[in-house]
Backbone as JSON Lines, residues from 0, in Angstrom:
{"i":0,"aa":"M","n":[-26.99,25.95,-18.09],"ca":[-26.17,25.92,-16.91],"c":[-26.25,24.55,-16.22]}
{"i":1,"aa":"R","n":[-27.46,24.0,-16.09],"ca":[-27.61,22.69,-15.44],"c":[-26.9,21.6,-16.24]}
{"i":2,"aa":"I","n":[-26.96,21.68,-17.56],"ca":[-26.31,20.67,-18.41],"c":[-24.81,20.74,-18.2]}
{"i":3,"aa":"A","n":[-24.24,21.94,-18.16],"ca":[-22.8,22.09,-17.95],"c":[-22.39,21.52,-16.6]}
{"i":4,"aa":"T","n":[-23.17,21.78,-15.57],"ca":[-22.87,21.26,-14.23],"c":[-22.95,19.73,-14.23]}
{"i":5,"aa":"A","n":[-23.96,19.17,-14.89],"ca":[-24.11,17.73,-14.97],"c":[-22.94,17.09,-15.71]}
{"i":6,"aa":"V","n":[-22.51,17.71,-16.81],"ca":[-21.38,17.18,-17.59],"c":[-20.11,17.2,-16.75]}
{"i":7,"aa":"I","n":[-19.86,18.29,-16.04],"ca":[-18.67,18.39,-15.19],"c":[-18.73,17.31,-14.1]}
{"i":8,"aa":"G","n":[-19.91,17.12,-13.51],"ca":[-20.07,16.09,-12.48],"c":[-19.79,14.7,-13.03]}
{"i":9,"aa":"L","n":[-20.29,14.4,-14.22],"ca":[-20.06,13.09,-14.83],"c":[-18.59,12.89,-15.15]}
{"i":10,"aa":"L","n":[-17.93,13.93,-15.65],"ca":[-16.5,13.82,-15.95],"c":[-15.7,13.57,-14.67]}
{"i":11,"aa":"A","n":[-16.07,14.23,-13.59],"ca":[-15.38,14.02,-12.32],"c":[-15.56,12.59,-11.83]}
{"i":12,"aa":"L","n":[-16.79,12.06,-11.94],"ca":[-17.04,10.68,-11.53],"c":[-16.25,9.69,-12.39]}
{"i":13,"aa":"A","n":[-16.19,9.95,-13.7],"ca":[-15.44,9.07,-14.59],"c":[-13.96,9.09,-14.24]}
{"i":14,"aa":"A","n":[-13.44,10.27,-13.91],"ca":[-12.03,10.36,-13.54],"c":[-11.76,9.6,-12.25]}
{"i":15,"aa":"L","n":[-12.64,9.72,-11.27],"ca":[-12.47,9.0,-10.01],"c":[-12.59,7.5,-10.19]}
{"i":16,"aa":"A","n":[-13.46,7.06,-11.09],"ca":[-13.65,5.63,-11.32],"c":[-12.38,4.99,-11.86]}
{"i":17,"aa":"G","n":[-11.57,5.76,-12.6],"ca":[-10.33,5.23,-13.17],"c":[-9.17,5.24,-12.2]}
{"i":18,"aa":"C","n":[-9.33,5.86,-11.04],"ca":[-8.25,5.95,-10.06],"c":[-8.13,4.65,-9.28]}
{"i":19,"aa":"K","n":[-6.92,4.32,-8.91],"ca":[-6.69,3.18,-8.03],"c":[-5.99,3.68,-6.79]}
{"i":20,"aa":"S","n":[-6.36,3.12,-5.69],"ca":[-5.69,3.42,-4.43],"c":[-4.32,2.79,-4.44]}
{"i":21,"aa":"P","n":[-3.31,3.43,-3.83],"ca":[-2.0,2.81,-3.77],"c":[-1.94,1.61,-2.83]}
{"i":22,"aa":"T","n":[-2.98,1.37,-2.06],"ca":[-3.02,0.21,-1.18],"c":[-4.07,-0.76,-1.7]}
{"i":23,"aa":"Y","n":[-3.66,-2.01,-1.87],"ca":[-4.55,-3.04,-2.36],"c":[-4.97,-3.9,-1.2]}
{"i":24,"aa":"G","n":[-6.25,-3.89,-0.89],"ca":[-6.74,-4.71,0.22],"c":[-6.02,-4.35,1.49]}
{"i":25,"aa":"G","n":[-5.53,-5.32,2.19],"ca":[-4.82,-5.09,3.43],"c":[-3.33,-4.95,3.23]}
{"i":26,"aa":"G","n":[-2.88,-4.83,2.0],"ca":[-1.46,-4.79,1.7],"c":[-0.78,-3.56,2.21]}
{"i":27,"aa":"G","n":[0.52,-3.49,2.02],"ca":[1.33,-2.43,2.57],"c":[1.46,-1.23,1.68]}
{"i":28,"aa":"G","n":[0.77,-1.15,0.56],"ca":[0.84,0.02,-0.3],"c":[1.89,-0.15,-1.37]}
{"i":29,"aa":"V","n":[2.06,0.88,-2.18],"ca":[2.99,0.85,-3.29],"c":[4.39,0.6,-2.76]}
{"i":30,"aa":"G","n":[5.06,-0.39,-3.32],"ca":[6.4,-0.73,-2.92],"c":[6.5,-1.48,-1.6]}
{"i":31,"aa":"G","n":[5.41,-1.56,-0.86],"ca":[5.5,-2.18,0.45],"c":[4.7,-3.45,0.58]}
{"i":32,"aa":"G","n":[3.99,-3.87,-0.46],"ca":[3.23,-5.1,-0.3],"c":[2.28,-5.29,-1.44]}
{"i":33,"aa":"G","n":[1.34,-4.38,-1.62],"ca":[0.38,-4.47,-2.71],"c":[-0.44,-5.74,-2.64]}
{"i":34,"aa":"G","n":[-1.13,-6.03,-3.72],"ca":[-1.93,-7.24,-3.82],"c":[-3.16,-7.19,-2.94]}
{"i":35,"aa":"G","n":[-3.76,-8.31,-2.68],"ca":[-4.81,-8.41,-1.7],"c":[-6.21,-8.17,-2.18]}
{"i":36,"aa":"G","n":[-7.03,-7.57,-1.31],"ca":[-8.47,-7.58,-1.45],"c":[-9.1,-6.61,-2.4]}
{"i":37,"aa":"G","n":[-8.52,-5.48,-2.74],"ca":[-9.19,-4.52,-3.6],"c":[-8.41,-4.33,-4.86]}
{"i":38,"aa":"G","n":[-8.86,-3.47,-5.75],"ca":[-8.01,-3.06,-6.84],"c":[-8.26,-3.66,-8.19]}
{"i":39,"aa":"G","n":[-9.19,-4.56,-8.42],"ca":[-9.47,-4.88,-9.8],"c":[-9.59,-6.35,-10.1]}
{"i":40,"aa":"G","n":[-9.43,-6.69,-11.35],"ca":[-9.42,-7.96,-12.0],"c":[-9.8,-9.2,-11.23]}
{"i":41,"aa":"G","n":[-9.04,-10.25,-11.42],"ca":[-9.33,-11.55,-10.83],"c":[-8.89,-11.64,-9.39]}
{"i":42,"aa":"P","n":[-9.03,-12.82,-8.82],"ca":[-8.67,-13.01,-7.42],"c":[-7.18,-12.85,-7.17]}
{"i":43,"aa":"A","n":[-6.83,-12.44,-5.97],"ca":[-5.42,-12.4,-5.58],"c":[-4.87,-13.81,-5.67]}
{"i":44,"aa":"G","n":[-3.62,-13.91,-6.04],"ca":[-3.0,-15.22,-6.12],"c":[-3.08,-15.87,-7.49]}
{"i":45,"aa":"E","n":[-3.5,-15.11,-8.5],"ca":[-3.46,-15.61,-9.87],"c":[-2.52,-14.71,-10.65]}
{"i":46,"aa":"I","n":[-1.43,-15.31,-11.16],"ca":[-0.39,-14.56,-11.84],"c":[-0.29,-15.05,-13.28]}
{"i":47,"aa":"V","n":[-0.25,-14.13,-14.22],"ca":[-0.05,-14.45,-15.63],"c":[1.45,-14.49,-15.89]}
{"i":48,"aa":"V","n":[1.91,-15.57,-16.5],"ca":[3.27,-15.66,-16.99],"c":[3.18,-15.36,-18.48]}
{"i":49,"aa":"G","n":[3.68,-14.2,-18.88],"ca":[3.63,-13.8,-20.29],"c":[5.03,-13.69,-20.85]}
{"i":50,"aa":"N","n":[5.14,-13.16,-22.05],"ca":[6.46,-12.99,-22.64],"c":[7.19,-11.87,-21.94]}
{"i":51,"aa":"I","n":[8.13,-12.26,-21.13],"ca":[8.99,-11.4,-20.32],"c":[8.19,-10.58,-19.32]}
{"i":52,"aa":"L","n":[7.18,-11.19,-18.7],"ca":[6.49,-10.52,-17.6],"c":[5.75,-11.5,-16.71]}
{"i":53,"aa":"F","n":[5.67,-11.12,-15.45],"ca":[4.73,-11.71,-14.5],"c":[3.73,-10.6,-14.23]}
{"i":54,"aa":"K","n":[2.43,-10.89,-14.3],"ca":[1.41,-9.88,-14.09],"c":[0.33,-10.41,-13.17]}
{"i":55,"aa":"S","n":[0.03,-9.65,-12.12],"ca":[-1.04,-10.03,-11.2],"c":[-2.38,-9.93,-11.91]}
{"i":56,"aa":"S","n":[-3.15,-11.0,-11.91],"ca":[-4.5,-10.96,-12.48],"c":[-5.43,-10.17,-11.6]}
{"i":57,"aa":"H","n":[-5.04,-9.96,-10.36],"ca":[-5.89,-9.25,-9.4],"c":[-5.8,-7.73,-9.54]}
{"i":58,"aa":"N","n":[-4.57,-7.21,-9.53],"ca":[-4.44,-5.76,-9.5],"c":[-3.63,-5.17,-10.64]}
{"i":59,"aa":"G","n":[-3.16,-6.0,-11.56],"ca":[-2.47,-5.51,-12.75],"c":[-1.0,-5.16,-12.55]}
{"i":60,"aa":"T","n":[-0.47,-5.3,-11.34],"ca":[0.94,-5.0,-11.15],"c":[1.77,-6.0,-11.94]}
{"i":61,"aa":"Q","n":[2.89,-5.52,-12.49],"ca":[3.75,-6.43,-13.23],"c":[5.2,-6.02,-13.08]}
{"i":62,"aa":"N","n":[6.06,-7.01,-13.07],"ca":[7.51,-6.83,-13.0],"c":[7.95,-5.74,-12.06]}
{"i":63,"aa":"P","n":[7.64,-5.81,-10.78],"ca":[7.18,-7.01,-10.1],"c":[5.66,-7.12,-10.03]}
{"i":64,"aa":"A","n":[5.17,-8.33,-10.19],"ca":[3.77,-8.64,-9.9],"c":[3.71,-8.76,-8.38]}
{"i":65,"aa":"I","n":[2.8,-8.03,-7.75],"ca":[2.73,-8.02,-6.28],"c":[1.33,-8.42,-5.84]}
{"i":66,"aa":"D","n":[1.24,-9.44,-5.03],"ca":[-0.04,-9.87,-4.48],"c":[0.1,-10.13,-2.99]}
{"i":67,"aa":"T","n":[-0.93,-9.82,-2.24],"ca":[-1.01,-10.15,-0.83],"c":[-2.1,-11.19,-0.66]}
{"i":68,"aa":"V","n":[-1.76,-12.29,0.0],"ca":[-2.71,-13.38,0.2],"c":[-2.71,-13.79,1.67]}
{"i":69,"aa":"A","n":[-3.76,-14.45,2.08],"ca":[-3.87,-14.96,3.45],"c":[-3.06,-16.25,3.59]}
{"i":70,"aa":"V","n":[-2.59,-16.5,4.81],"ca":[-1.93,-17.77,5.1],"c":[-2.88,-18.9,4.7]}
{"i":71,"aa":"G","n":[-2.34,-19.9,4.03],"ca":[-3.14,-21.03,3.58],"c":[-3.65,-20.88,2.15]}
{"i":72,"aa":"S","n":[-3.4,-19.71,1.54],"ca":[-3.85,-19.47,0.16],"c":[-2.93,-20.15,-0.84]}
{"i":73,"aa":"T","n":[-3.52,-20.52,-1.97],"ca":[-2.76,-21.08,-3.08],"c":[-2.63,-20.03,-4.16]}
{"i":74,"aa":"V","n":[-1.4,-19.84,-4.62],"ca":[-1.12,-18.92,-5.72],"c":[-0.84,-19.77,-6.95]}
{"i":75,"aa":"T","n":[-1.46,-19.39,-8.08],"ca":[-1.29,-20.13,-9.33],"c":[-0.74,-19.2,-10.41]}
{"i":76,"aa":"W","n":[0.34,-19.63,-11.04],"ca":[0.91,-18.94,-12.19],"c":[0.45,-19.69,-13.43]}
{"i":77,"aa":"T","n":[-0.02,-18.96,-14.46],"ca":[-0.51,-19.57,-15.69],"c":[0.22,-18.99,-16.89]}
{"i":78,"aa":"W","n":[0.82,-19.85,-17.7],"ca":[1.52,-19.42,-18.9],"c":[0.48,-19.02,-19.94]}
{"i":79,"aa":"T","n":[0.53,-17.75,-20.38],"ca":[-0.47,-17.19,-21.29],"c":[0.23,-16.41,-22.4]}
{"i":80,"aa":"A","n":[-0.04,-16.75,-23.64],"ca":[0.54,-16.06,-24.8],"c":[2.07,-16.05,-24.74]}
{"i":81,"aa":"T","n":[2.65,-17.17,-24.34],"ca":[4.1,-17.26,-24.25],"c":[4.73,-17.89,-25.49]}
{"i":82,"aa":"G","n":[3.89,-18.53,-26.32],"ca":[4.42,-19.18,-27.52],"c":[5.46,-20.22,-27.16]}
{"i":83,"aa":"S","n":[6.62,-20.16,-27.81],"ca":[7.67,-21.15,-27.56],"c":[8.77,-20.61,-26.65]}
{"i":84,"aa":"V","n":[8.5,-19.49,-25.97],"ca":[9.5,-18.9,-25.07],"c":[9.4,-19.59,-23.71]}
{"i":85,"aa":"P","n":[10.5,-20.16,-23.2],"ca":[10.47,-20.84,-21.91],"c":[10.46,-19.86,-20.74]}
{"i":86,"aa":"H","n":[9.77,-20.23,-19.65],"ca":[9.71,-19.44,-18.43],"c":[9.64,-20.38,-17.23]}
{"i":87,"aa":"S","n":[9.91,-19.83,-16.05],"ca":[9.76,-20.59,-14.81],"c":[9.38,-19.63,-13.69]}
{"i":88,"aa":"V","n":[9.04,-20.2,-12.55],"ca":[8.81,-19.45,-11.32],"c":[9.9,-19.93,-10.37]}
{"i":89,"aa":"Q","n":[10.87,-19.06,-10.09],"ca":[12.04,-19.42,-9.29],"c":[12.04,-18.62,-7.99]}
{"i":90,"aa":"S","n":[11.94,-19.32,-6.87],"ca":[11.95,-18.67,-5.57],"c":[13.33,-18.09,-5.29]}
{"i":91,"aa":"L","n":[13.34,-16.89,-4.67],"ca":[14.59,-16.21,-4.34],"c":[14.64,-15.9,-2.85]}
{"i":92,"aa":"G","n":[15.76,-16.09,-2.22],"ca":[15.94,-15.66,-0.84],"c":[15.14,-16.45,0.17]}
{"i":93,"aa":"T","n":[14.96,-15.81,1.34],"ca":[14.25,-16.41,2.45],"c":[13.14,-15.48,2.88]}
{"i":94,"aa":"P","n":[11.94,-15.97,3.15],"ca":[11.52,-17.37,3.04],"c":[11.45,-17.79,1.58]}
{"i":95,"aa":"S","n":[11.38,-19.08,1.37],"ca":[11.36,-19.59,0.0],"c":[10.23,-20.6,-0.18]}
{"i":96,"aa":"F","n":[10.01,-20.96,-1.42],"ca":[9.04,-21.99,-1.79],"c":[9.66,-22.82,-2.9]}
{"i":97,"aa":"A","n":[9.08,-23.97,-3.19],"ca":[9.6,-24.84,-4.24],"c":[9.43,-24.17,-5.6]}
{"i":98,"aa":"S","n":[10.51,-24.09,-6.36],"ca":[10.48,-23.46,-7.68],"c":[9.9,-24.42,-8.72]}
{"i":99,"aa":"S","n":[9.37,-23.85,-9.8],"ca":[8.82,-24.67,-10.88],"c":[9.94,-25.13,-11.81]}
{"i":100,"aa":"A","n":[9.59,-26.06,-12.66],"ca":[10.46,-26.42,-13.77],"c":[10.37,-25.32,-14.82]}
{"i":101,"aa":"I","n":[11.31,-25.29,-15.74],"ca":[11.22,-24.37,-16.88],"c":[10.22,-24.99,-17.84]}
{"i":102,"aa":"E","n":[9.19,-24.21,-18.18],"ca":[8.08,-24.7,-19.02],"c":[7.94,-23.84,-20.27]}
{"i":103,"aa":"T","n":[7.49,-24.48,-21.33],"ca":[7.21,-23.79,-22.59],"c":[5.8,-24.15,-23.02]}
{"i":104,"aa":"G","n":[5.05,-23.15,-23.48],"ca":[3.72,-23.41,-24.01],"c":[2.61,-22.82,-23.18]}
{"i":105,"aa":"D","n":[1.61,-22.31,-23.86],"ca":[0.46,-21.71,-23.19],"c":[-0.34,-22.75,-22.44]}
{"i":106,"aa":"G","n":[-0.96,-22.3,-21.34],"ca":[-1.83,-23.17,-20.56],"c":[-1.12,-23.93,-19.45]}
{"i":107,"aa":"K","n":[0.2,-23.89,-19.41],"ca":[0.92,-24.54,-18.31],"c":[0.57,-23.78,-17.04]}
{"i":108,"aa":"T","n":[0.53,-24.48,-15.91],"ca":[0.28,-23.83,-14.63],"c":[1.25,-24.36,-13.59]}
{"i":109,"aa":"Y","n":[1.46,-23.53,-12.56],"ca":[2.26,-23.92,-11.41],"c":[1.6,-23.31,-10.19]}
{"i":110,"aa":"S","n":[1.39,-24.08,-9.14],"ca":[0.71,-23.6,-7.94],"c":[1.53,-23.89,-6.69]}
{"i":111,"aa":"V","n":[1.43,-22.95,-5.74],"ca":[2.08,-23.09,-4.44],"c":[1.09,-22.66,-3.38]}
{"i":112,"aa":"T","n":[0.96,-23.47,-2.32],"ca":[0.14,-23.09,-1.16],"c":[1.09,-22.54,-0.1]}
{"i":113,"aa":"F","n":[0.82,-21.3,0.33],"ca":[1.67,-20.61,1.3],"c":[1.1,-20.78,2.71]}
{"i":114,"aa":"T","n":[1.83,-21.51,3.56],"ca":[1.35,-21.81,4.91],"c":[2.04,-20.99,6.0]}
{"i":115,"aa":"T","n":[3.05,-20.22,5.61],"ca":[3.81,-19.43,6.58],"c":[3.83,-17.97,6.15]}
{"i":116,"aa":"P","n":[3.51,-17.04,7.07],"ca":[3.56,-15.62,6.72],"c":[4.97,-15.2,6.3]}
{"i":117,"aa":"G","n":[5.04,-14.21,5.44],"ca":[6.33,-13.67,5.01],"c":[6.2,-13.04,3.64]}
{"i":118,"aa":"T","n":[7.29,-12.47,3.16],"ca":[7.34,-11.89,1.82],"c":[8.23,-12.78,0.98]}
{"i":119,"aa":"Y","n":[7.65,-13.35,-0.05],"ca":[8.32,-14.31,-0.92],"c":[8.64,-13.64,-2.25]}
{"i":120,"aa":"Q","n":[9.92,-13.61,-2.61],"ca":[10.38,-13.01,-3.87],"c":[10.57,-14.13,-4.89]}
{"i":121,"aa":"Y","n":[10.32,-13.81,-6.16],"ca":[10.57,-14.79,-7.2],"c":[10.91,-14.1,-8.51]}
{"i":122,"aa":"D","n":[11.51,-14.85,-9.42],"ca":[11.74,-14.38,-10.77],"c":[11.68,-15.58,-11.71]}
{"i":123,"aa":"C","n":[12.01,-15.34,-12.97],"ca":[12.06,-16.41,-13.98],"c":[13.51,-16.86,-14.1]}
{"i":124,"aa":"A","n":[13.77,-18.16,-14.01],"ca":[15.14,-18.67,-14.11],"c":[15.76,-18.35,-15.47]}
{"i":125,"aa":"V","n":[14.95,-18.18,-16.49],"ca":[15.45,-17.88,-17.84],"c":[15.72,-16.38,-18.0]}
{"i":126,"aa":"H","n":[14.83,-15.54,-17.48],"ca":[14.9,-14.09,-17.74],"c":[15.36,-13.26,-16.56]}
{"i":127,"aa":"G","n":[15.54,-13.87,-15.4],"ca":[16.06,-13.17,-14.23],"c":[15.2,-11.99,-13.81]}
{"i":128,"aa":"A","n":[15.85,-10.9,-13.43],"ca":[15.17,-9.73,-12.89],"c":[14.22,-9.05,-13.88]}
{"i":129,"aa":"A","n":[14.33,-9.36,-15.16],"ca":[13.41,-8.79,-16.15],"c":[11.99,-9.31,-15.93]}
{"i":130,"aa":"M","n":[11.86,-10.44,-15.26],"ca":[10.56,-11.02,-14.87],"c":[10.63,-11.29,-13.38]}
{"i":131,"aa":"S","n":[9.86,-10.53,-12.6],"ca":[9.95,-10.7,-11.15],"c":[8.59,-10.52,-10.49]}
{"i":132,"aa":"G","n":[8.53,-10.97,-9.24],"ca":[7.29,-10.83,-8.49],"c":[7.52,-11.0,-7.0]}
{"i":133,"aa":"R","n":[6.44,-10.71,-6.26],"ca":[6.49,-10.79,-4.8],"c":[5.13,-11.24,-4.3]}
{"i":134,"aa":"I","n":[5.13,-12.2,-3.4],"ca":[3.91,-12.66,-2.74],"c":[4.06,-12.31,-1.25]}
{"i":135,"aa":"V","n":[3.14,-11.51,-0.75],"ca":[3.12,-11.18,0.67],"c":[2.05,-12.05,1.31]}
{"i":136,"aa":"V","n":[2.45,-12.88,2.27],"ca":[1.53,-13.8,2.93],"c":[1.31,-13.3,4.36]}
{"i":137,"aa":"R","n":[0.02,-13.03,4.69],"ca":[-0.31,-12.51,6.02],"c":[-1.31,-13.4,6.71]}
């Protein structure tokens, strides 16, 4: 009986460990901001540019990759496993930031320091809405 109870307890803990909260750090939750202080992987503000995807290294969100960062933070996009497929980081709407050039090849990077609060939308100039992201600056 004790072994069965212990096994059930361990399974419950394992299930909870795999759960993610819909709110990342101080962000606005699923669909409302995401990104930020909690939720996994690398630091907020690091985005993987892959073959037809933008993916947050922090929380795993992709297309759209969603990160929340503090005012004054620098966000870096890194081309990873893209081969010879060209990609870019293209700012959309207002507020905006300077867009990158279209780049080909792994290891390329593009960085932007966000000094003004707001929600910044972006996509790839080559792939459009198929590759998209959002940076929430607070």
